[in-house]
Coordinates of N, CA, C and O and ligand atoms in Angstrom, one line a residue:
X1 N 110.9 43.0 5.1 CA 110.5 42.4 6.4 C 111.3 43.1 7.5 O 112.3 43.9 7.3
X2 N 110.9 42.6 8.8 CA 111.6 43.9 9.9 C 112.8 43.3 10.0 O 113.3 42.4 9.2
X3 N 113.5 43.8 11.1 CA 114.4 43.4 12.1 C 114.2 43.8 13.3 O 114.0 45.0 13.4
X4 N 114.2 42.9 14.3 CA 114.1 42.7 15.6 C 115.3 42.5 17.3 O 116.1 41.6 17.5
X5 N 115.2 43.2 17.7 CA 116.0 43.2 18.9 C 115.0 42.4 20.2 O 113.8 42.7 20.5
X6 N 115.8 41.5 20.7 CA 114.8 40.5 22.0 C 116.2 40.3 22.8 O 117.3 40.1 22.4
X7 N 115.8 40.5 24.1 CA 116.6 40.5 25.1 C 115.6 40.8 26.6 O 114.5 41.4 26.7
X8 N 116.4 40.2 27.7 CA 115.8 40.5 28.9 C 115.2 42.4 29.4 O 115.6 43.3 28.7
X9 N 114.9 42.5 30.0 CA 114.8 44.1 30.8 C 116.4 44.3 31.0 O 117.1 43.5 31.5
X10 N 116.8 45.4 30.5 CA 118.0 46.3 31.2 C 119.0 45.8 30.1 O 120.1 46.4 30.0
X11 N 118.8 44.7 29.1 CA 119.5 44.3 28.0 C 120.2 45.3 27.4 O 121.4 45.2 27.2
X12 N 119.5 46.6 27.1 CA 120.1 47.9 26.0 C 118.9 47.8 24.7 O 118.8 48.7 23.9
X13 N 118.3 46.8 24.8 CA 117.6 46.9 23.5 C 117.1 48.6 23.2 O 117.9 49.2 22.4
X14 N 116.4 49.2 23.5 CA 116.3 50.9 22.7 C 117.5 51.3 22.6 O 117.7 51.6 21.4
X15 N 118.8 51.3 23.5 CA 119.9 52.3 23.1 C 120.4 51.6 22.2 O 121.2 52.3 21.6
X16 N 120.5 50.4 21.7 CA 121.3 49.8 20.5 C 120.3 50.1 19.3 O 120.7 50.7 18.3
X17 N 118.9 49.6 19.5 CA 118.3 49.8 18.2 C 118.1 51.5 17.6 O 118.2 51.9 16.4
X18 N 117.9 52.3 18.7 CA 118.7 53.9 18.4 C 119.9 54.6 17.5 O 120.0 55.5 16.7
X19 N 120.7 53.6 18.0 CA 122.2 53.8 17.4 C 122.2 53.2 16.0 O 122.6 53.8 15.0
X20 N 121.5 51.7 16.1 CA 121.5 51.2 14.6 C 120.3 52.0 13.3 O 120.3 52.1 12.1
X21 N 119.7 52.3 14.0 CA 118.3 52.9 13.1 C 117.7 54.1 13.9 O 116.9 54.0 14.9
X22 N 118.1 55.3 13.3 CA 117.3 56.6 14.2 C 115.7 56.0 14.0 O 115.0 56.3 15.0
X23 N 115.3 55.5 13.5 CA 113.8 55.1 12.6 C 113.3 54.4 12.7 O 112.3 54.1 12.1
X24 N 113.9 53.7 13.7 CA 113.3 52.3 14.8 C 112.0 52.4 15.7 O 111.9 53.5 16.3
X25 N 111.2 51.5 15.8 CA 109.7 51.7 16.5 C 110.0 50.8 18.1 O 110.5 49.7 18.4
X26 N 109.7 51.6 18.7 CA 110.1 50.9 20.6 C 108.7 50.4 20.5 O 107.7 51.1 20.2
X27 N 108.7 49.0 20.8 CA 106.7 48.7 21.0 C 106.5 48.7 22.2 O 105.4 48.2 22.5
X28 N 107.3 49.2 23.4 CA 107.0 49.5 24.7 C 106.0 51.1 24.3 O 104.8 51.3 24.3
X29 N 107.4 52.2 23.9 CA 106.3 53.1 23.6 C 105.5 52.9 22.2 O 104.7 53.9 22.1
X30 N 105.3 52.4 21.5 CA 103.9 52.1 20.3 C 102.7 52.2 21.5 O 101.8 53.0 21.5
X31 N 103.0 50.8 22.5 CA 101.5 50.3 22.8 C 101.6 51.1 23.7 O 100.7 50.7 24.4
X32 N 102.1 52.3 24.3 CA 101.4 53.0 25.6 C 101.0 54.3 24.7 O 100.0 54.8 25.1
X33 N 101.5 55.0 23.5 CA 100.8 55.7 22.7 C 99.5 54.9 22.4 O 98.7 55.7 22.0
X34 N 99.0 53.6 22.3 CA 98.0 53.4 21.9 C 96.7 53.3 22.4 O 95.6 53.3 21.8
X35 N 97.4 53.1 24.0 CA 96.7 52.8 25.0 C 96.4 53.9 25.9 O 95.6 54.2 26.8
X36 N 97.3 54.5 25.3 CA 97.1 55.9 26.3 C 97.6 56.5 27.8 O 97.5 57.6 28.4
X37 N 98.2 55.3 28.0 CA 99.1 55.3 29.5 C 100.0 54.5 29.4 O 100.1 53.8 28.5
X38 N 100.8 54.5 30.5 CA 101.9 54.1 30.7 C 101.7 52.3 30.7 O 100.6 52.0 30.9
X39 N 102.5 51.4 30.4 CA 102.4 50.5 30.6 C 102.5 49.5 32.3 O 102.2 48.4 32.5
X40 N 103.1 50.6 33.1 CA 103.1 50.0 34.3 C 101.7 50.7 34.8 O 101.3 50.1 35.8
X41 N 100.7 51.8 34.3 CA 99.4 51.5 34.9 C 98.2 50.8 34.4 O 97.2 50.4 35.0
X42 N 98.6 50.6 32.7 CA 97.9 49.3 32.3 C 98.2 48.0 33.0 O 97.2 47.3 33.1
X43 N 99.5 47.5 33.7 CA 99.1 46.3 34.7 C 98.5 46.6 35.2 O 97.4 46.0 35.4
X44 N 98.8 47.7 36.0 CA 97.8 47.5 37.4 C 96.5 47.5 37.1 O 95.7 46.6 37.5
X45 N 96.2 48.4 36.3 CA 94.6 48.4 35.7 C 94.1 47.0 35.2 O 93.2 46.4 35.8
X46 N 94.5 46.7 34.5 CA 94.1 45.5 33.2 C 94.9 44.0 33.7 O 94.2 43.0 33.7
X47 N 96.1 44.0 34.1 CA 96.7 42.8 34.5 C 97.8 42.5 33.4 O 97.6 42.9 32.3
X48 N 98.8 42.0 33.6 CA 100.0 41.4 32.7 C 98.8 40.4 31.1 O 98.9 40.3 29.9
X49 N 98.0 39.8 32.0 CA 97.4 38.7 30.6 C 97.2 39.8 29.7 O 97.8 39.7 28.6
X50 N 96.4 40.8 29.8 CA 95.7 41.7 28.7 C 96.9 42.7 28.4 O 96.8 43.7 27.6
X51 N 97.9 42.6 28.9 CA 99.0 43.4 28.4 C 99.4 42.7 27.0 O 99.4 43.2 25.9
X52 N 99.7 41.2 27.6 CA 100.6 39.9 26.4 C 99.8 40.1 25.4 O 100.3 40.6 24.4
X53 N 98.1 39.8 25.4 CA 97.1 40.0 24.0 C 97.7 41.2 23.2 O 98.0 41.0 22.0
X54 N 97.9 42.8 23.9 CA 97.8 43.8 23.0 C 99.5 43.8 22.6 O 99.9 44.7 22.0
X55 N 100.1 43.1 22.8 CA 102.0 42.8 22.6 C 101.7 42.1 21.4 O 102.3 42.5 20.5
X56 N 100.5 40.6 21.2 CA 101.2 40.2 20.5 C 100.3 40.4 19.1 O 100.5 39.9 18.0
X57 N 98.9 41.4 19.7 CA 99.1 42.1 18.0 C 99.7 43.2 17.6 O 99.8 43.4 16.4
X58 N 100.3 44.0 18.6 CA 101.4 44.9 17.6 C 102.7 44.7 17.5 O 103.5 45.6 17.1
X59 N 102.9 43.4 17.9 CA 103.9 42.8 17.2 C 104.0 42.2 15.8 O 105.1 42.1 15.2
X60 N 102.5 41.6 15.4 CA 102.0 41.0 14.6 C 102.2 42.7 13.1 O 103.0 42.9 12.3
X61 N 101.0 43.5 13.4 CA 101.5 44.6 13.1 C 102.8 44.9 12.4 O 103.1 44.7 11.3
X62 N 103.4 45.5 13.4 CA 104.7 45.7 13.3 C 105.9 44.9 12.4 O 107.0 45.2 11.9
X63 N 105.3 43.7 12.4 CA 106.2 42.8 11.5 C 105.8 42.7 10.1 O 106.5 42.2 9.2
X64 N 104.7 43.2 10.1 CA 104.2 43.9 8.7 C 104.8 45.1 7.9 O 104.5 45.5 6.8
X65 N 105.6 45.7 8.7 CA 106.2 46.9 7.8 C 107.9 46.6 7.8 O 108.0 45.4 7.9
X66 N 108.9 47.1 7.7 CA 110.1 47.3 7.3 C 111.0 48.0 8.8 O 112.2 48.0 9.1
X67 N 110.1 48.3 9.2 CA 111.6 48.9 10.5 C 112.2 48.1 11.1 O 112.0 46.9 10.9
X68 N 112.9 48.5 12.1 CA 113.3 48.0 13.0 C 112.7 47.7 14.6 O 112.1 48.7 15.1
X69 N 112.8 46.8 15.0 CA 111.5 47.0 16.2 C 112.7 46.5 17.5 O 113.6 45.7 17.5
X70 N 111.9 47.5 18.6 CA 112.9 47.3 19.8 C 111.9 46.5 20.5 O 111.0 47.1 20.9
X71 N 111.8 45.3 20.7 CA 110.6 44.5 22.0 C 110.9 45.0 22.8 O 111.9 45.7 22.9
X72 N 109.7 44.6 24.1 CA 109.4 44.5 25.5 C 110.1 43.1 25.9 O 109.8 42.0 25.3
X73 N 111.0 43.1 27.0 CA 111.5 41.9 27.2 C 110.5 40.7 27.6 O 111.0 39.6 27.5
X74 N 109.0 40.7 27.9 CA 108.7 39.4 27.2 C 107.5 39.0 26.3 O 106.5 38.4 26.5
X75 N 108.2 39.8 25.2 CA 107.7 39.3 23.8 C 107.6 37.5 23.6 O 106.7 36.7 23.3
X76 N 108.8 37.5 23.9 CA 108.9 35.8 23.8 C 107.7 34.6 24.7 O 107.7 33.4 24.7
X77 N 107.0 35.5 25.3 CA 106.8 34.0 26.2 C 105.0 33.8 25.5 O 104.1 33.0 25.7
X78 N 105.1 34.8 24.8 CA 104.1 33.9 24.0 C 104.3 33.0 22.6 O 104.9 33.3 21.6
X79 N 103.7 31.8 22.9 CA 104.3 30.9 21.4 C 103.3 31.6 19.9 O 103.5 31.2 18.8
X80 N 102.7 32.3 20.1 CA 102.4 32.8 19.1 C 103.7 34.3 18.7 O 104.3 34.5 17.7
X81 N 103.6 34.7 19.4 CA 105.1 35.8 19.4 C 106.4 35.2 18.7 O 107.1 35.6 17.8
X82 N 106.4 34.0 19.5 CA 107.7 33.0 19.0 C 107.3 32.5 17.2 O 108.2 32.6 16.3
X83 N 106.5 32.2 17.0 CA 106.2 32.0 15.6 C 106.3 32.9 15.2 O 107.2 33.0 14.3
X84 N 105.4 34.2 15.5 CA 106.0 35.2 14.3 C 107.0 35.6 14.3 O 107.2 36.1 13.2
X85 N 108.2 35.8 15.1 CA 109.2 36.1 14.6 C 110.2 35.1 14.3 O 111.4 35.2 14.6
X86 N 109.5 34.1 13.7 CA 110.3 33.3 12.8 C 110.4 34.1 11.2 O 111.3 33.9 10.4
X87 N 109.5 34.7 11.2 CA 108.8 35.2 9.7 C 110.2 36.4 9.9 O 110.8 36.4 8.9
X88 N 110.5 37.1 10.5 CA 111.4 38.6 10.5 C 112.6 38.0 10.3 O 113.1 37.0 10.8
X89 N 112.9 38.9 9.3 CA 114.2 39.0 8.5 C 115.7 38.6 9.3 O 116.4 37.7 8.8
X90 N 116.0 39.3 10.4 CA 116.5 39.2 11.5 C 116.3 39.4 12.8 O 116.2 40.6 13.3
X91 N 116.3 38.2 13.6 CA 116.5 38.5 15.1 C 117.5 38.5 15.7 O 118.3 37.6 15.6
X92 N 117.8 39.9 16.6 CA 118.9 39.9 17.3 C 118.6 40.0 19.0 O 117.9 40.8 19.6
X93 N 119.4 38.6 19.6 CA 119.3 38.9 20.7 C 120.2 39.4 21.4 O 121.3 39.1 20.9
X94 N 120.1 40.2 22.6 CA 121.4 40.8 23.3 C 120.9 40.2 24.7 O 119.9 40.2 25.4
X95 N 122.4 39.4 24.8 CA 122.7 38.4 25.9 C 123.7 38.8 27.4 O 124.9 39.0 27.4
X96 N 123.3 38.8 27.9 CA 123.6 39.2 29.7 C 123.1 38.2 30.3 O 122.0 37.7 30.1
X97 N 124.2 37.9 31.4 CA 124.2 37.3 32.3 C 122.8 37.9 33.4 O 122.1 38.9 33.3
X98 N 122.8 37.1 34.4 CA 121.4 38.1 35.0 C 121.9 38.9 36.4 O 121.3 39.9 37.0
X99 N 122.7 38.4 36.6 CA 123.6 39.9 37.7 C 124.2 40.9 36.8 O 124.2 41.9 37.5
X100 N 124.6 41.1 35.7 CA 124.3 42.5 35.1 C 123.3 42.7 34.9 O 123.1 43.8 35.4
X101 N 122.4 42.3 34.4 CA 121.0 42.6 34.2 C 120.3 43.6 35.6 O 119.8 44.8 35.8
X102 N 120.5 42.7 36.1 CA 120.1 42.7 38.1 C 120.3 44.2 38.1 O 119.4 45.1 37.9
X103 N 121.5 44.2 38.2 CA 122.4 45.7 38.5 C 121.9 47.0 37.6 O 121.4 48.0 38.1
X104 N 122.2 46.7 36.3 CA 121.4 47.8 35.5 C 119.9 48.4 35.6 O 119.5 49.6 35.7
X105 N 119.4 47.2 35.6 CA 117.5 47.5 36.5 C 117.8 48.3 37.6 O 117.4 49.5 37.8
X106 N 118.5 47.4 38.5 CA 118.9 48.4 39.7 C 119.0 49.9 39.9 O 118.4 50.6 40.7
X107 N 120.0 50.3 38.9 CA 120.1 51.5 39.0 C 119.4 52.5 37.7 O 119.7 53.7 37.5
X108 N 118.6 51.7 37.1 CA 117.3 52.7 35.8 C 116.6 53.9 36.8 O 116.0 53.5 37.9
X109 N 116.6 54.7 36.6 CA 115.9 56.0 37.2 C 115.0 56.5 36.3 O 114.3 57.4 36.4
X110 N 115.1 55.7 35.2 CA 114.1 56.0 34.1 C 113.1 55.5 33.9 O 112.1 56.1 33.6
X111 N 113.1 54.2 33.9 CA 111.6 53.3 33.2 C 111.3 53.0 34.4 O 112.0 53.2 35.4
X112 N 110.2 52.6 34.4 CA 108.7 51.8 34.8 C 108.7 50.3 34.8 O 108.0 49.9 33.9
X113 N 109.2 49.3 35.6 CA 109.2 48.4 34.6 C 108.4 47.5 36.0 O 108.9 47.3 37.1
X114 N 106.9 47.1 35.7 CA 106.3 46.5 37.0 C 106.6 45.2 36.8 O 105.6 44.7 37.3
X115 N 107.2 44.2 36.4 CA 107.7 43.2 37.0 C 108.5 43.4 37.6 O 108.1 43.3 38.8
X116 N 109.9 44.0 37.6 CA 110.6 44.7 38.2 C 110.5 45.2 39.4 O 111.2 44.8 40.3
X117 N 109.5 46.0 39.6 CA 108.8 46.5 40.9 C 107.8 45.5 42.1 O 107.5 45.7 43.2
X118 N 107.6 44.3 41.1 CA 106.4 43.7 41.7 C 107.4 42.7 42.3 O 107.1 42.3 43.5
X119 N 108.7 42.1 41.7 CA 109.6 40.6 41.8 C 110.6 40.9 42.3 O 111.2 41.9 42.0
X120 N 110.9 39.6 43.6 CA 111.7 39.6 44.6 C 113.2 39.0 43.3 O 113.0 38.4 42.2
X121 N 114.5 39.6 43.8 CA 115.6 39.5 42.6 C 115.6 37.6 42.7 O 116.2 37.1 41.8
X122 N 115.1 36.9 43.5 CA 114.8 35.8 43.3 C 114.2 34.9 41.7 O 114.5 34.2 40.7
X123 N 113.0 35.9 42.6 CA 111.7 35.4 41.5 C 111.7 36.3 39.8 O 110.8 36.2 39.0
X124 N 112.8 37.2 39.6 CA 113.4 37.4 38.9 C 114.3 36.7 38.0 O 114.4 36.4 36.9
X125 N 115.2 36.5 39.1 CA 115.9 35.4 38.3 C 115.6 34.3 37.9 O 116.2 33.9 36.9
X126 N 114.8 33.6 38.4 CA 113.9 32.5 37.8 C 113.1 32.9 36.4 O 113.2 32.0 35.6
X127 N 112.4 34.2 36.1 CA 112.0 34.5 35.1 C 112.4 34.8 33.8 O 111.9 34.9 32.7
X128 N 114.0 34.9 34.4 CA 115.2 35.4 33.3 C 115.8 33.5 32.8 O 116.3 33.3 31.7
X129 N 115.5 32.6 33.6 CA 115.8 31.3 33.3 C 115.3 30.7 32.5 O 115.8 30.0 31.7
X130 N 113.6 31.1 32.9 CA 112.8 30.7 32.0 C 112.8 31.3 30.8 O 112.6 30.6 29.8
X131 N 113.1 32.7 30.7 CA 113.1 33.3 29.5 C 114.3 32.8 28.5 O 114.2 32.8 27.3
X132 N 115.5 32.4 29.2 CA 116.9 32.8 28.1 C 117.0 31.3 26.8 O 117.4 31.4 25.7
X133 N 116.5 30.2 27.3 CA 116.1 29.3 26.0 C 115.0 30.6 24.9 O 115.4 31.0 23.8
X134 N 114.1 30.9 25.4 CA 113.3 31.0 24.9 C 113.5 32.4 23.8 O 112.9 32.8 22.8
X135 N 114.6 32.9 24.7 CA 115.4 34.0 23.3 C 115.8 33.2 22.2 O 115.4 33.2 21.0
X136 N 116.8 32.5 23.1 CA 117.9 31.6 22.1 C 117.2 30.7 20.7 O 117.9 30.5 19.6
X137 N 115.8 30.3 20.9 CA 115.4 29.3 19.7 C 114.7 30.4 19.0 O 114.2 30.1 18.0
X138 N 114.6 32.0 19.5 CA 113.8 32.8 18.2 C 114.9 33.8 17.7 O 114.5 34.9 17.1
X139 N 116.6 33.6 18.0 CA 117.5 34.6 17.4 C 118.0 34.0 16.1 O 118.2 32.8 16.1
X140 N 118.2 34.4 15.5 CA 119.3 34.3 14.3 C 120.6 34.8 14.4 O 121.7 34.5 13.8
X141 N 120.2 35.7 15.5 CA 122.1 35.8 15.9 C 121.9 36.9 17.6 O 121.4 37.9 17.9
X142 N 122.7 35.9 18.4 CA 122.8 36.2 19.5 C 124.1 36.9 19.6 O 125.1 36.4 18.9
X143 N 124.2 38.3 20.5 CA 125.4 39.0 20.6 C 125.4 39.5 22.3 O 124.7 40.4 22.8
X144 N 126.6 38.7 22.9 CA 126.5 39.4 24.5 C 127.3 40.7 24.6 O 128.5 41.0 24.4
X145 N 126.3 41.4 25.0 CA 126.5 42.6 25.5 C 127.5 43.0 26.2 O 128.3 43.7 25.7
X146 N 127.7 42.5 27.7 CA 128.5 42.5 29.0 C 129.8 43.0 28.4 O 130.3 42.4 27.4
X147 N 130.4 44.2 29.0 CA 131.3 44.1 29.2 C 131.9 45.1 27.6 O 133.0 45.3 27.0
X148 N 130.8 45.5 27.4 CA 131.1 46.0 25.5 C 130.3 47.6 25.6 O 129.2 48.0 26.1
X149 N 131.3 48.1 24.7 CA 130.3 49.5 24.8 C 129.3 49.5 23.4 O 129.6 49.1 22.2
X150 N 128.1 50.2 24.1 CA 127.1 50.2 22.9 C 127.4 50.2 21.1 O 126.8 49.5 20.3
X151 N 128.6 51.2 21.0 CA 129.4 50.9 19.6 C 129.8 50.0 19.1 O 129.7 49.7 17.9
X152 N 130.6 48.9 20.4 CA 131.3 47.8 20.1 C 129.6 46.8 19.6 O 129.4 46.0 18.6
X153 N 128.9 47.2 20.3 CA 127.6 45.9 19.9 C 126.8 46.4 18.5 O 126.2 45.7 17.7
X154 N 127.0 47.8 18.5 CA 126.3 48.0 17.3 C 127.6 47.7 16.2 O 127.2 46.7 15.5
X155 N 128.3 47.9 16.0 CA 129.4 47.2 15.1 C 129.5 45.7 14.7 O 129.9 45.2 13.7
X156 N 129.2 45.0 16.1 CA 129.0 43.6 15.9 C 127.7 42.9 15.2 O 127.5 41.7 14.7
X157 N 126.8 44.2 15.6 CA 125.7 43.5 14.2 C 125.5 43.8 13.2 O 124.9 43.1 12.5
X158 N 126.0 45.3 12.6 CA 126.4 45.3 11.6 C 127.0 44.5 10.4 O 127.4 45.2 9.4
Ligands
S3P1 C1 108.5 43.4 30.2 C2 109.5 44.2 29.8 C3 109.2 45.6 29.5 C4 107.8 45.9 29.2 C5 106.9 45.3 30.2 C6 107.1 43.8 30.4 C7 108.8 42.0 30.5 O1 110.1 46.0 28.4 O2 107.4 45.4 27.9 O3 107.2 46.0 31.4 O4 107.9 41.1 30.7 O5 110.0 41.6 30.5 P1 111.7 46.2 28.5 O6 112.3 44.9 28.2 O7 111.9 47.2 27.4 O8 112.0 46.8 29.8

């Protein structure tokens, strides 16, 4: 059965699950290879609801094989998401405060991330409120990040 990384946007989930497993599956990029574009023009196209449906079958998917899987920070907010990864071997969440979070989003020059782009750091942080129970009841082991270099966290789940 897999193992799982869940954490907010800007958490580190790919650069930790990288480090832990060159052989790890990112399901940000799975579903935009599947879909064929980027996931910030599937919202705009299709909407966030038809995003969550195609998340939480290749999540479902994905927890059918053995790798390691990097989520989309919100995997969780569906209760069917939340059930199945009760079934995975291990969940690991990586925990930040949400002004680091804030800050690292801030300065990504890489990803796409349309909540991000669409939410005032307000209505952000409200979303990260609502999200962080909802890490917390599907980890088996929560590890905060802040303040730790990528080694130090991959070491600590080890
Ligand atoms: C999302 C997080 C993104 C991606 C999508 C929605 C979210 O993944 O799945 O933009 O709802 O938090 P990352 O957490 O890898 O940025």
């Amino acid at each position: 059965m897999a193992r799982v990384l869940i954490g907010f946007m800007g958490s580190g989930k790919s650069t930790i699950a990288g480090l832990l497993d060159a052989d790890y599956v990112d399901m940000d990029a799975y579903i935009e290879d599947k879909l064929g574009m980027t996931i910030a023009a599937y919202f705009a196209k299709e909407g966030e609801a038809a995003f969550r449906q195609i998340e939480e079958q290749v999540l479902q998917e994905l927890l059918a094989g053995n790798r390691l899987i990097s989520t989309g920070g919100g995997v969780v907010m569906s209760a069917a998401n939340r059930a199945l990864l009760t079934q995975a071997d291990q969940v690991i969440y990586l925990d930040a405060d949400f002004e680091t979070l804030y800050r690292r989003l801030s300065q990504d020059q890489v990803n796409q991330r349309p909540l991000f782009a669409q939410k005032s750091k307000k209505e952000l942080e409200a979303l990260f409120d609502l999200r962080q129970p909802l890490y917390q009841a599907c980890a088996s082991q929560t590890v905060s990040v802040v303040g730790k270099t990528p080694q130090e966290i991959v070491e600590e789940i080890r």
